[in-house]
JSON list of C-alpha atoms in Angstrom, two decimals:
[
{"chain": "A", "resi": 228, "resn": "UNK", "atom": "CA", "xyz": [90.00, 52.67, 73.09]},
{"chain": "A", "resi": 229, "resn": "UNK", "atom": "CA", "xyz": [89.29, 54.54, 76.19]},
{"chain": "A", "resi": 230, "resn": "UNK", "atom": "CA", "xyz": [85.52, 56.06, 76.00]},
{"chain": "A", "resi": 231, "resn": "UNK", "atom": "CA", "xyz": [84.60, 59.16, 77.33]},
{"chain": "A", "resi": 232, "resn": "UNK", "atom": "CA", "xyz": [81.27, 59.82, 79.99]},
{"chain": "A", "resi": 233, "resn": "UNK", "atom": "CA", "xyz": [78.39, 59.82, 77.42]},
{"chain": "A", "resi": 234, "resn": "UNK", "atom": "CA", "xyz": [80.01, 59.47, 73.92]},
{"chain": "A", "resi": 235, "resn": "UNK", "atom": "CA", "xyz": [78.57, 57.68, 71.14]},
{"chain": "A", "resi": 236, "resn": "UNK", "atom": "CA", "xyz": [80.14, 54.81, 69.95]},
{"chain": "A", "resi": 237, "resn": "UNK", "atom": "CA", "xyz": [79.23, 53.50, 66.86]},
{"chain": "A", "resi": 238, "resn": "UNK", "atom": "CA", "xyz": [80.49, 49.09, 67.00]},
{"chain": "A", "resi": 239, "resn": "UNK", "atom": "CA", "xyz": [81.26, 47.58, 63.87]},
{"chain": "A", "resi": 240, "resn": "UNK", "atom": "CA", "xyz": [78.80, 46.63, 61.88]},
{"chain": "A", "resi": 241, "resn": "UNK", "atom": "CA", "xyz": [76.18, 46.99, 64.21]},
{"chain": "A", "resi": 242, "resn": "UNK", "atom": "CA", "xyz": [74.31, 50.49, 65.79]},
{"chain": "A", "resi": 243, "resn": "UNK", "atom": "CA", "xyz": [75.59, 53.45, 67.12]},
{"chain": "A", "resi": 244, "resn": "UNK", "atom": "CA", "xyz": [75.37, 53.28, 70.82]},
{"chain": "A", "resi": 245, "resn": "UNK", "atom": "CA", "xyz": [75.01, 55.97, 74.13]},
{"chain": "A", "resi": 246, "resn": "UNK", "atom": "CA", "xyz": [78.23, 55.01, 76.00]},
{"chain": "A", "resi": 247, "resn": "UNK", "atom": "CA", "xyz": [78.07, 56.31, 80.14]},
{"chain": "A", "resi": 248, "resn": "UNK", "atom": "CA", "xyz": [80.75, 56.16, 82.06]},
{"chain": "A", "resi": 249, "resn": "UNK", "atom": "CA", "xyz": [80.51, 57.66, 86.12]},
{"chain": "A", "resi": 250, "resn": "UNK", "atom": "CA", "xyz": [82.70, 61.26, 86.03]},
{"chain": "A", "resi": 251, "resn": "UNK", "atom": "CA", "xyz": [84.89, 61.84, 88.97]},
{"chain": "A", "resi": 252, "resn": "UNK", "atom": "CA", "xyz": [83.45, 63.88, 90.96]},
{"chain": "A", "resi": 253, "resn": "UNK", "atom": "CA", "xyz": [83.86, 67.69, 90.85]},
{"chain": "A", "resi": 254, "resn": "UNK", "atom": "CA", "xyz": [85.55, 68.17, 93.83]},
{"chain": "A", "resi": 255, "resn": "UNK", "atom": "CA", "xyz": [83.23, 70.11, 96.46]},
{"chain": "A", "resi": 256, "resn": "UNK", "atom": "CA", "xyz": [83.46, 73.96, 97.60]},
{"chain": "A", "resi": 257, "resn": "UNK", "atom": "CA", "xyz": [84.44, 72.16, 101.38]},
{"chain": "A", "resi": 258, "resn": "UNK", "atom": "CA", "xyz": [87.35, 69.80, 100.47]},
{"chain": "A", "resi": 259, "resn": "UNK", "atom": "CA", "xyz": [90.68, 71.64, 101.07]},
{"chain": "A", "resi": 260, "resn": "UNK", "atom": "CA", "xyz": [92.06, 73.51, 98.06]},
{"chain": "A", "resi": 261, "resn": "UNK", "atom": "CA", "xyz": [94.16, 70.70, 95.69]},
{"chain": "A", "resi": 262, "resn": "UNK", "atom": "CA", "xyz": [97.98, 70.93, 94.18]},
{"chain": "A", "resi": 263, "resn": "UNK", "atom": "CA", "xyz": [99.34, 73.59, 92.58]},
{"chain": "A", "resi": 264, "resn": "UNK", "atom": "CA", "xyz": [96.38, 76.04, 94.43]},
{"chain": "A", "resi": 265, "resn": "UNK", "atom": "CA", "xyz": [97.10, 74.67, 97.99]},
{"chain": "A", "resi": 266, "resn": "UNK", "atom": "CA", "xyz": [101.20, 75.18, 97.43]},
{"chain": "A", "resi": 267, "resn": "UNK", "atom": "CA", "xyz": [100.03, 78.50, 96.33]},
{"chain": "A", "resi": 268, "resn": "UNK", "atom": "CA", "xyz": [97.61, 79.76, 99.46]},
{"chain": "A", "resi": 269, "resn": "UNK", "atom": "CA", "xyz": [101.13, 78.18, 101.73]},
{"chain": "A", "resi": 270, "resn": "UNK", "atom": "CA", "xyz": [103.32, 80.76, 100.17]},
{"chain": "A", "resi": 271, "resn": "UNK", "atom": "CA", "xyz": [101.85, 83.01, 100.03]},
{"chain": "A", "resi": 272, "resn": "UNK", "atom": "CA", "xyz": [100.72, 83.08, 103.51]},
{"chain": "A", "resi": 273, "resn": "UNK", "atom": "CA", "xyz": [104.14, 82.08, 104.44]},
{"chain": "A", "resi": 274, "resn": "UNK", "atom": "CA", "xyz": [105.33, 85.27, 102.24]},
{"chain": "A", "resi": 275, "resn": "UNK", "atom": "CA", "xyz": [102.50, 87.98, 104.28]},
{"chain": "A", "resi": 276, "resn": "UNK", "atom": "CA", "xyz": [102.77, 86.56, 107.23]},
{"chain": "A", "resi": 277, "resn": "UNK", "atom": "CA", "xyz": [107.30, 86.94, 107.46]},
{"chain": "A", "resi": 278, "resn": "UNK", "atom": "CA", "xyz": [106.88, 89.76, 105.75]},
{"chain": "A", "resi": 279, "resn": "UNK", "atom": "CA", "xyz": [104.76, 91.80, 108.28]},
{"chain": "A", "resi": 280, "resn": "UNK", "atom": "CA", "xyz": [106.80, 89.77, 111.41]},
{"chain": "A", "resi": 281, "resn": "UNK", "atom": "CA", "xyz": [110.44, 91.17, 109.66]},
{"chain": "A", "resi": 282, "resn": "UNK", "atom": "CA", "xyz": [109.09, 94.99, 109.23]},
{"chain": "A", "resi": 283, "resn": "UNK", "atom": "CA", "xyz": [107.51, 94.50, 112.65]},
{"chain": "A", "resi": 284, "resn": "UNK", "atom": "CA", "xyz": [110.73, 93.27, 114.25]},
{"chain": "A", "resi": 285, "resn": "UNK", "atom": "CA", "xyz": [113.27, 95.85, 112.28]},
{"chain": "A", "resi": 286, "resn": "UNK", "atom": "CA", "xyz": [110.36, 98.85, 113.33]},
{"chain": "A", "resi": 287, "resn": "UNK", "atom": "CA", "xyz": [111.63, 97.61, 116.62]},
{"chain": "A", "resi": 288, "resn": "UNK", "atom": "CA", "xyz": [115.24, 96.33, 115.91]},
{"chain": "A", "resi": 289, "resn": "UNK", "atom": "CA", "xyz": [115.04, 100.33, 114.78]},
{"chain": "A", "resi": 290, "resn": "UNK", "atom": "CA", "xyz": [113.51, 102.11, 118.18]},
{"chain": "A", "resi": 291, "resn": "UNK", "atom": "CA", "xyz": [114.51, 99.04, 120.35]},
{"chain": "A", "resi": 292, "resn": "UNK", "atom": "CA", "xyz": [115.22, 101.70, 123.21]},
{"chain": "A", "resi": 293, "resn": "UNK", "atom": "CA", "xyz": [111.43, 103.31, 123.25]},
{"chain": "A", "resi": 294, "resn": "UNK", "atom": "CA", "xyz": [110.17, 99.63, 123.24]},
{"chain": "A", "resi": 295, "resn": "UNK", "atom": "CA", "xyz": [112.73, 97.98, 125.61]},
{"chain": "A", "resi": 296, "resn": "UNK", "atom": "CA", "xyz": [110.97, 101.48, 128.19]},
{"chain": "A", "resi": 297, "resn": "UNK", "atom": "CA", "xyz": [107.97, 101.10, 126.21]},
{"chain": "A", "resi": 298, "resn": "UNK", "atom": "CA", "xyz": [107.80, 97.28, 128.41]},
{"chain": "A", "resi": 299, "resn": "UNK", "atom": "CA", "xyz": [109.18, 98.48, 131.83]},
{"chain": "A", "resi": 300, "resn": "UNK", "atom": "CA", "xyz": [106.59, 100.94, 131.55]},
{"chain": "A", "resi": 301, "resn": "UNK", "atom": "CA", "xyz": [103.76, 97.95, 131.09]},
{"chain": "A", "resi": 302, "resn": "UNK", "atom": "CA", "xyz": [105.43, 95.91, 133.56]},
{"chain": "A", "resi": 303, "resn": "UNK", "atom": "CA", "xyz": [106.77, 93.22, 131.02]},
{"chain": "A", "resi": 304, "resn": "UNK", "atom": "CA", "xyz": [109.08, 91.34, 133.37]},
{"chain": "A", "resi": 305, "resn": "UNK", "atom": "CA", "xyz": [112.74, 91.72, 132.45]},
{"chain": "A", "resi": 306, "resn": "UNK", "atom": "CA", "xyz": [111.88, 94.31, 129.29]},
{"chain": "A", "resi": 307, "resn": "UNK", "atom": "CA", "xyz": [115.06, 94.78, 127.94]},
{"chain": "A", "resi": 308, "resn": "UNK", "atom": "CA", "xyz": [116.14, 91.07, 127.14]},
{"chain": "A", "resi": 309, "resn": "UNK", "atom": "CA", "xyz": [111.74, 90.44, 126.71]},
{"chain": "A", "resi": 310, "resn": "UNK", "atom": "CA", "xyz": [112.64, 93.18, 123.66]},
{"chain": "A", "resi": 311, "resn": "UNK", "atom": "CA", "xyz": [115.22, 91.80, 122.45]},
{"chain": "A", "resi": 312, "resn": "UNK", "atom": "CA", "xyz": [113.80, 87.97, 122.36]},
{"chain": "A", "resi": 313, "resn": "UNK", "atom": "CA", "xyz": [110.76, 89.44, 120.85]},
{"chain": "A", "resi": 314, "resn": "UNK", "atom": "CA", "xyz": [112.41, 91.60, 118.06]},
{"chain": "A", "resi": 315, "resn": "UNK", "atom": "CA", "xyz": [114.92, 88.82, 117.70]},
{"chain": "A", "resi": 316, "resn": "UNK", "atom": "CA", "xyz": [111.40, 85.61, 117.15]},
{"chain": "A", "resi": 317, "resn": "UNK", "atom": "CA", "xyz": [109.59, 88.21, 114.65]},
{"chain": "A", "resi": 318, "resn": "UNK", "atom": "CA", "xyz": [113.11, 88.79, 112.70]},
{"chain": "A", "resi": 319, "resn": "UNK", "atom": "CA", "xyz": [114.57, 84.86, 112.44]},
{"chain": "A", "resi": 320, "resn": "UNK", "atom": "CA", "xyz": [111.72, 83.74, 113.06]},
{"chain": "A", "resi": 321, "resn": "UNK", "atom": "CA", "xyz": [110.16, 86.20, 110.17]},
{"chain": "A", "resi": 322, "resn": "UNK", "atom": "CA", "xyz": [112.08, 84.89, 107.81]},
{"chain": "A", "resi": 323, "resn": "UNK", "atom": "CA", "xyz": [111.64, 81.56, 108.81]},
{"chain": "A", "resi": 324, "resn": "UNK", "atom": "CA", "xyz": [108.17, 81.18, 107.58]},
{"chain": "A", "resi": 325, "resn": "UNK", "atom": "CA", "xyz": [109.34, 84.06, 104.66]},
{"chain": "A", "resi": 326, "resn": "UNK", "atom": "CA", "xyz": [111.50, 81.86, 102.92]},
{"chain": "A", "resi": 327, "resn": "UNK", "atom": "CA", "xyz": [109.29, 78.48, 104.91]},
{"chain": "A", "resi": 328, "resn": "UNK", "atom": "CA", "xyz": [112.72, 77.39, 106.95]},
{"chain": "A", "resi": 329, "resn": "UNK", "atom": "CA", "xyz": [112.61, 75.32, 109.84]},
{"chain": "A", "resi": 330, "resn": "UNK", "atom": "CA", "xyz": [108.77, 76.10, 109.60]},
{"chain": "A", "resi": 331, "resn": "UNK", "atom": "CA", "xyz": [107.13, 73.80, 112.51]},
{"chain": "A", "resi": 332, "resn": "UNK", "atom": "CA", "xyz": [109.79, 75.93, 115.31]},
{"chain": "A", "resi": 333, "resn": "UNK", "atom": "CA", "xyz": [109.77, 79.02, 113.73]},
{"chain": "A", "resi": 334, "resn": "UNK", "atom": "CA", "xyz": [105.33, 79.40, 113.19]},
{"chain": "A", "resi": 335, "resn": "UNK", "atom": "CA", "xyz": [105.44, 77.90, 116.76]},
{"chain": "A", "resi": 336, "resn": "UNK", "atom": "CA", "xyz": [108.57, 80.53, 118.09]},
{"chain": "A", "resi": 337, "resn": "UNK", "atom": "CA", "xyz": [106.05, 83.36, 116.69]},
{"chain": "A", "resi": 338, "resn": "UNK", "atom": "CA", "xyz": [102.66, 81.73, 117.87]},
{"chain": "A", "resi": 339, "resn": "UNK", "atom": "CA", "xyz": [104.33, 82.31, 121.51]},
{"chain": "A", "resi": 340, "resn": "UNK", "atom": "CA", "xyz": [105.87, 85.37, 120.79]},
{"chain": "A", "resi": 341, "resn": "UNK", "atom": "CA", "xyz": [102.05, 86.76, 119.27]},
{"chain": "A", "resi": 342, "resn": "UNK", "atom": "CA", "xyz": [100.55, 85.15, 122.44]},
{"chain": "A", "resi": 343, "resn": "UNK", "atom": "CA", "xyz": [102.88, 86.73, 124.78]},
{"chain": "A", "resi": 344, "resn": "UNK", "atom": "CA", "xyz": [101.26, 90.10, 122.79]},
{"chain": "A", "resi": 345, "resn": "UNK", "atom": "CA", "xyz": [98.32, 90.08, 123.76]},
{"chain": "A", "resi": 346, "resn": "UNK", "atom": "CA", "xyz": [98.57, 89.41, 127.26]},
{"chain": "A", "resi": 347, "resn": "UNK", "atom": "CA", "xyz": [101.08, 91.80, 127.81]},
{"chain": "A", "resi": 348, "resn": "UNK", "atom": "CA", "xyz": [100.72, 94.74, 125.79]},
{"chain": "A", "resi": 349, "resn": "UNK", "atom": "CA", "xyz": [97.05, 93.73, 123.44]},
{"chain": "A", "resi": 350, "resn": "UNK", "atom": "CA", "xyz": [93.96, 95.10, 125.81]},
{"chain": "A", "resi": 351, "resn": "UNK", "atom": "CA", "xyz": [92.27, 91.16, 126.18]},
{"chain": "A", "resi": 352, "resn": "UNK", "atom": "CA", "xyz": [88.94, 93.29, 125.96]},
{"chain": "A", "resi": 353, "resn": "UNK", "atom": "CA", "xyz": [89.82, 95.34, 122.46]},
{"chain": "A", "resi": 354, "resn": "UNK", "atom": "CA", "xyz": [89.87, 93.66, 119.69]},
{"chain": "A", "resi": 355, "resn": "UNK", "atom": "CA", "xyz": [90.76, 96.05, 116.61]},
{"chain": "A", "resi": 356, "resn": "UNK", "atom": "CA", "xyz": [94.23, 97.96, 116.02]},
{"chain": "A", "resi": 357, "resn": "UNK", "atom": "CA", "xyz": [93.47, 101.30, 116.24]},
{"chain": "A", "resi": 358, "resn": "UNK", "atom": "CA", "xyz": [91.75, 100.80, 119.81]},
{"chain": "A", "resi": 359, "resn": "UNK", "atom": "CA", "xyz": [95.80, 98.84, 121.33]},
{"chain": "A", "resi": 360, "resn": "UNK", "atom": "CA", "xyz": [93.47, 95.38, 120.42]},
{"chain": "A", "resi": 361, "resn": "UNK", "atom": "CA", "xyz": [95.05, 91.96, 119.39]},
{"chain": "A", "resi": 362, "resn": "UNK", "atom": "CA", "xyz": [93.41, 91.78, 116.52]},
{"chain": "A", "resi": 363, "resn": "UNK", "atom": "CA", "xyz": [97.15, 91.83, 114.21]},
{"chain": "A", "resi": 364, "resn": "UNK", "atom": "CA", "xyz": [98.11, 90.02, 116.67]},
{"chain": "A", "resi": 365, "resn": "UNK", "atom": "CA", "xyz": [96.39, 87.37, 116.81]},
{"chain": "A", "resi": 366, "resn": "UNK", "atom": "CA", "xyz": [95.69, 86.84, 113.50]},
{"chain": "A", "resi": 367, "resn": "UNK", "atom": "CA", "xyz": [99.68, 85.96, 113.07]},
{"chain": "A", "resi": 368, "resn": "UNK", "atom": "CA", "xyz": [99.31, 83.88, 115.82]},
{"chain": "A", "resi": 369, "resn": "UNK", "atom": "CA", "xyz": [96.52, 81.44, 114.22]},
{"chain": "A", "resi": 370, "resn": "UNK", "atom": "CA", "xyz": [98.91, 81.94, 110.73]},
{"chain": "A", "resi": 371, "resn": "UNK", "atom": "CA", "xyz": [102.36, 81.36, 112.11]},
{"chain": "A", "resi": 372, "resn": "UNK", "atom": "CA", "xyz": [100.50, 77.87, 114.45]},
{"chain": "A", "resi": 373, "resn": "UNK", "atom": "CA", "xyz": [98.72, 77.33, 110.59]},
{"chain": "A", "resi": 374, "resn": "UNK", "atom": "CA", "xyz": [101.45, 76.98, 109.20]},
{"chain": "A", "resi": 375, "resn": "UNK", "atom": "CA", "xyz": [103.95, 75.08, 111.87]},
{"chain": "A", "resi": 376, "resn": "UNK", "atom": "CA", "xyz": [100.68, 72.90, 111.11]},
{"chain": "A", "resi": 377, "resn": "UNK", "atom": "CA", "xyz": [100.85, 72.66, 108.63]},
{"chain": "A", "resi": 378, "resn": "UNK", "atom": "CA", "xyz": [104.45, 72.66, 107.18]},
{"chain": "A", "resi": 379, "resn": "UNK", "atom": "CA", "xyz": [105.23, 75.52, 104.56]},
{"chain": "A", "resi": 380, "resn": "UNK", "atom": "CA", "xyz": [104.32, 73.75, 101.48]},
{"chain": "A", "resi": 381, "resn": "UNK", "atom": "CA", "xyz": [106.15, 72.03, 98.55]},
{"chain": "A", "resi": 382, "resn": "UNK", "atom": "CA", "xyz": [107.89, 75.16, 97.50]},
{"chain": "A", "resi": 383, "resn": "UNK", "atom": "CA", "xyz": [110.03, 76.36, 100.42]},
{"chain": "A", "resi": 384, "resn": "UNK", "atom": "CA", "xyz": [113.87, 75.07, 102.21]},
{"chain": "A", "resi": 385, "resn": "UNK", "atom": "CA", "xyz": [111.75, 73.18, 103.89]},
{"chain": "A", "resi": 386, "resn": "UNK", "atom": "CA", "xyz": [111.10, 71.31, 101.07]},
{"chain": "A", "resi": 387, "resn": "UNK", "atom": "CA", "xyz": [113.72, 71.43, 99.52]},
{"chain": "A", "resi": 388, "resn": "UNK", "atom": "CA", "xyz": [116.51, 70.35, 102.11]},
{"chain": "A", "resi": 389, "resn": "UNK", "atom": "CA", "xyz": [113.90, 67.70, 102.92]},
{"chain": "A", "resi": 390, "resn": "UNK", "atom": "CA", "xyz": [112.76, 65.73, 100.11]},
{"chain": "A", "resi": 391, "resn": "UNK", "atom": "CA", "xyz": [114.40, 67.96, 96.35]},
{"chain": "A", "resi": 392, "resn": "UNK", "atom": "CA", "xyz": [111.50, 69.63, 96.07]},
{"chain": "A", "resi": 393, "resn": "UNK", "atom": "CA", "xyz": [108.56, 66.98, 96.97]},
{"chain": "A", "resi": 394, "resn": "UNK", "atom": "CA", "xyz": [107.32, 67.37, 100.50]},
{"chain": "A", "resi": 395, "resn": "UNK", "atom": "CA", "xyz": [104.03, 64.24, 101.61]},
{"chain": "A", "resi": 396, "resn": "UNK", "atom": "CA", "xyz": [101.23, 65.61, 102.57]},
{"chain": "A", "resi": 397, "resn": "UNK", "atom": "CA", "xyz": [98.87, 69.49, 102.38]},
{"chain": "A", "resi": 398, "resn": "UNK", "atom": "CA", "xyz": [100.47, 71.12, 99.26]},
{"chain": "A", "resi": 399, "resn": "UNK", "atom": "CA", "xyz": [101.92, 68.67, 97.07]},
{"chain": "A", "resi": 400, "resn": "UNK", "atom": "CA", "xyz": [100.73, 65.76, 94.12]},
{"chain": "A", "resi": 401, "resn": "UNK", "atom": "CA", "xyz": [100.06, 62.94, 94.35]},
{"chain": "A", "resi": 402, "resn": "UNK", "atom": "CA", "xyz": [102.86, 60.16, 93.61]},
{"chain": "A", "resi": 403, "resn": "UNK", "atom": "CA", "xyz": [102.81, 59.61, 90.09]},
{"chain": "A", "resi": 404, "resn": "UNK", "atom": "CA", "xyz": [101.17, 62.56, 89.71]},
{"chain": "A", "resi": 405, "resn": "UNK", "atom": "CA", "xyz": [102.46, 65.96, 87.92]},
{"chain": "A", "resi": 406, "resn": "UNK", "atom": "CA", "xyz": [99.35, 68.19, 88.51]},
{"chain": "A", "resi": 407, "resn": "UNK", "atom": "CA", "xyz": [97.26, 66.28, 91.37]},
{"chain": "A", "resi": 408, "resn": "UNK", "atom": "CA", "xyz": [94.83, 64.93, 89.59]},
{"chain": "A", "resi": 409, "resn": "UNK", "atom": "CA", "xyz": [93.03, 61.48, 90.26]},
{"chain": "A", "resi": 410, "resn": "UNK", "atom": "CA", "xyz": [93.55, 58.90, 87.12]}
]
Protein backbone atom coordinates (compact mmCIF):
# COMPACT_ATOMS: atom_id res chain seq x y z
CA UNK A 1 0.00 0.00 0.00
CA UNK A 2 1.36 3.41 -0.96
CA UNK A 3 0.60 6.14 1.56
CA UNK A 4 0.32 9.75 0.42
CA UNK A 5 1.47 12.60 2.69
CA UNK A 6 -1.28 13.67 5.06
CA UNK A 7 -3.48 10.66 4.38
CA UNK A 8 -6.27 9.60 6.72
CA UNK A 9 -6.24 5.85 7.00
CA UNK A 10 -8.77 3.55 8.64
CA UNK A 11 -7.00 0.63 10.24
CA UNK A 12 -8.76 -2.74 10.06
CA UNK A 13 -11.18 -2.93 13.00
CA UNK A 14 -9.58 0.14 14.44
CA UNK A 15 -9.51 3.90 14.54
CA UNK A 16 -8.87 6.36 11.76
CA UNK A 17 -5.31 7.61 11.94
CA UNK A 18 -3.51 10.42 10.22
CA UNK A 19 -0.37 9.20 8.53
CA UNK A 20 2.25 11.85 7.87
CA UNK A 21 4.99 11.02 5.40
CA UNK A 22 7.66 13.50 4.44
CA UNK A 23 7.09 15.19 1.11
CA UNK A 24 9.75 15.54 -1.47
CA UNK A 25 11.11 19.06 -1.19
CA UNK A 26 9.99 21.23 -4.07
CA UNK A 27 12.68 22.52 -6.39
CA UNK A 28 14.02 25.83 -5.20
CA UNK A 29 14.32 28.79 -7.52
CA UNK A 30 18.09 28.56 -7.08
CA UNK A 31 18.21 25.02 -8.49
CA UNK A 32 18.96 24.49 -12.17
CA UNK A 33 16.01 23.68 -14.40
CA UNK A 34 15.22 20.00 -14.57
CA UNK A 35 14.36 17.95 -17.64
CA UNK A 36 12.54 18.71 -19.94
CA UNK A 37 12.81 22.47 -19.24
CA UNK A 38 16.61 22.35 -19.26
CA UNK A 39 16.59 20.59 -22.63
CA UNK A 40 14.15 23.17 -23.98
CA UNK A 41 16.36 26.02 -22.71
CA UNK A 42 19.46 24.53 -24.36
CA UNK A 43 17.56 24.05 -27.62
CA UNK A 44 16.22 27.63 -27.63
CA UNK A 45 19.72 28.98 -26.88
CA UNK A 46 21.21 26.94 -29.72
CA UNK A 47 18.54 28.06 -32.18
CA UNK A 48 18.84 31.75 -31.30
CA UNK A 49 22.63 31.95 -31.11
CA UNK A 50 23.08 29.82 -34.22
CA UNK A 51 20.47 31.83 -36.14
CA UNK A 52 22.07 35.17 -35.28
CA UNK A 53 25.52 33.87 -36.25
CA UNK A 54 24.24 32.54 -39.59
CA UNK A 55 22.55 35.88 -40.33
CA UNK A 56 25.82 37.74 -39.65
CA UNK A 57 27.79 35.23 -41.72
CA UNK A 58 25.40 35.72 -44.65
CA UNK A 59 25.72 39.48 -44.23
CA UNK A 60 29.52 39.17 -44.44
CA UNK A 61 29.29 36.84 -47.47
CA UNK A 62 26.99 39.22 -49.37
CA UNK A 63 29.17 42.23 -48.64
CA UNK A 64 32.55 40.50 -48.50
CA UNK A 65 34.52 43.19 -50.33
CA UNK A 66 33.10 45.84 -48.00
CA UNK A 67 34.07 43.75 -44.96
CA UNK A 68 37.62 43.35 -46.28
CA UNK A 69 37.81 47.11 -46.89
CA UNK A 70 36.50 47.84 -43.37
CA UNK A 71 38.96 45.35 -41.81
CA UNK A 72 41.80 47.02 -43.77
CA UNK A 73 40.75 50.46 -42.52
CA UNK A 74 40.63 49.18 -38.92
CA UNK A 75 44.14 47.75 -39.21
CA UNK A 76 43.06 44.15 -38.71
CA UNK A 77 45.92 41.84 -39.73
CA UNK A 78 45.49 39.93 -43.01
CA UNK A 79 42.08 41.50 -43.67
CA UNK A 80 40.99 39.22 -46.52
CA UNK A 81 41.92 36.03 -44.64
CA UNK A 82 40.50 37.36 -41.37
CA UNK A 83 37.21 38.31 -43.04
CA UNK A 84 36.98 34.87 -44.66
CA UNK A 85 37.70 33.12 -41.34
CA UNK A 86 35.19 35.27 -39.43
CA UNK A 87 32.53 34.69 -42.12
CA UNK A 88 33.20 30.93 -42.15
CA UNK A 89 33.06 30.61 -38.37
CA UNK A 90 29.79 32.54 -38.28
CA UNK A 91 28.22 30.46 -41.06
CA UNK A 92 29.56 26.99 -40.21
CA UNK A 93 29.78 27.54 -36.45
CA UNK A 94 26.30 29.04 -36.45
CA UNK A 95 24.92 26.04 -38.33
CA UNK A 96 26.75 23.66 -35.99
CA UNK A 97 25.33 25.38 -32.91
CA UNK A 98 21.86 25.57 -34.46
CA UNK A 99 21.80 21.80 -35.03
CA UNK A 100 23.87 20.84 -32.00
CA UNK A 101 26.67 19.31 -34.09
CA UNK A 102 30.25 19.38 -32.75
CA UNK A 103 28.91 21.84 -30.20
CA UNK A 104 32.00 22.08 -28.00
CA UNK A 105 34.32 22.84 -30.92
CA UNK A 106 31.82 25.22 -32.56
CA UNK A 107 31.16 27.02 -29.28
CA UNK A 108 34.86 27.52 -28.62
CA UNK A 109 35.57 28.74 -32.17
CA UNK A 110 32.65 31.17 -32.00
CA UNK A 111 33.85 32.42 -28.60
CA UNK A 112 37.36 33.12 -29.93
CA UNK A 113 35.90 34.78 -33.05
CA UNK A 114 33.66 37.04 -30.94
CA UNK A 115 36.54 37.93 -28.62
CA UNK A 116 38.49 38.96 -31.73
CA UNK A 117 35.54 41.11 -32.74
CA UNK A 118 35.61 42.79 -29.32
CA UNK A 119 39.35 43.46 -29.47
CA UNK A 120 39.67 44.54 -33.12
CA UNK A 121 36.27 45.98 -34.06
CA UNK A 122 34.13 47.00 -31.10
CA UNK A 123 35.40 49.62 -28.73
CA UNK A 124 36.10 48.26 -25.27
CA UNK A 125 34.98 51.64 -23.92
CA UNK A 126 31.50 51.39 -25.42
CA UNK A 127 28.97 48.76 -24.36
CA UNK A 128 25.90 49.40 -26.51
CA UNK A 129 25.62 48.24 -30.12
CA UNK A 130 24.29 51.59 -31.35
CA UNK A 131 27.57 53.18 -30.23
CA UNK A 132 29.69 50.46 -31.88
CA UNK A 133 29.98 48.63 -28.58
CA UNK A 134 30.61 45.03 -27.71
CA UNK A 135 27.28 43.95 -26.15
CA UNK A 136 26.08 41.75 -29.05
CA UNK A 137 29.40 39.99 -29.61
CA UNK A 138 29.88 39.69 -25.85
CA UNK A 139 26.52 37.98 -25.41
CA UNK A 140 27.17 35.72 -28.40
CA UNK A 141 30.57 34.77 -26.95
CA UNK A 142 29.07 34.05 -23.53
CA UNK A 143 26.24 31.98 -25.01
CA UNK A 144 28.58 30.00 -27.26
CA UNK A 145 30.95 29.38 -24.34
CA UNK A 146 28.07 28.21 -22.17
CA UNK A 147 26.93 25.78 -24.89
CA UNK A 148 30.52 24.52 -25.21
CA UNK A 149 30.58 23.96 -21.44
CA UNK A 150 27.14 22.37 -20.98
CA UNK A 151 26.68 20.68 -24.33
CA UNK A 152 23.83 21.01 -26.79
CA UNK A 153 21.26 19.09 -24.77
CA UNK A 154 19.47 15.86 -25.62
CA UNK A 155 17.62 17.24 -28.65
CA UNK A 156 20.66 17.66 -30.89
CA UNK A 157 22.72 15.91 -33.52
CA UNK A 158 25.54 15.42 -30.99
CA UNK A 159 23.18 13.54 -28.67
CA UNK A 160 21.86 11.38 -31.52
CA UNK A 161 25.38 10.49 -32.65
CA UNK A 162 26.85 9.79 -29.22
CA UNK A 163 24.11 8.02 -27.32
CA UNK A 164 21.12 7.30 -29.48
CA UNK A 165 19.31 10.48 -28.47
CA UNK A 166 19.98 10.64 -24.75
CA UNK A 167 23.02 12.61 -23.76
CA UNK A 168 24.07 12.18 -20.14
CA UNK A 169 24.44 15.33 -18.09
CA UNK A 170 22.66 18.65 -18.16
CA UNK A 171 19.17 18.56 -19.59
CA UNK A 172 18.50 14.84 -19.47
CA UNK A 173 16.28 12.82 -17.18
CA UNK A 174 17.95 10.57 -14.61
CA UNK A 175 18.39 7.00 -15.83
CA UNK A 176 15.28 4.93 -15.38
CA UNK A 177 13.04 7.98 -15.36
CA UNK A 178 11.11 9.40 -18.27
CA UNK A 179 10.27 12.77 -16.74
CA UNK A 180 13.15 13.63 -14.46
CA UNK A 181 11.15 13.00 -11.28
CA UNK A 182 13.02 11.64 -8.31
CA UNK A 183 11.39 8.48 -7.03
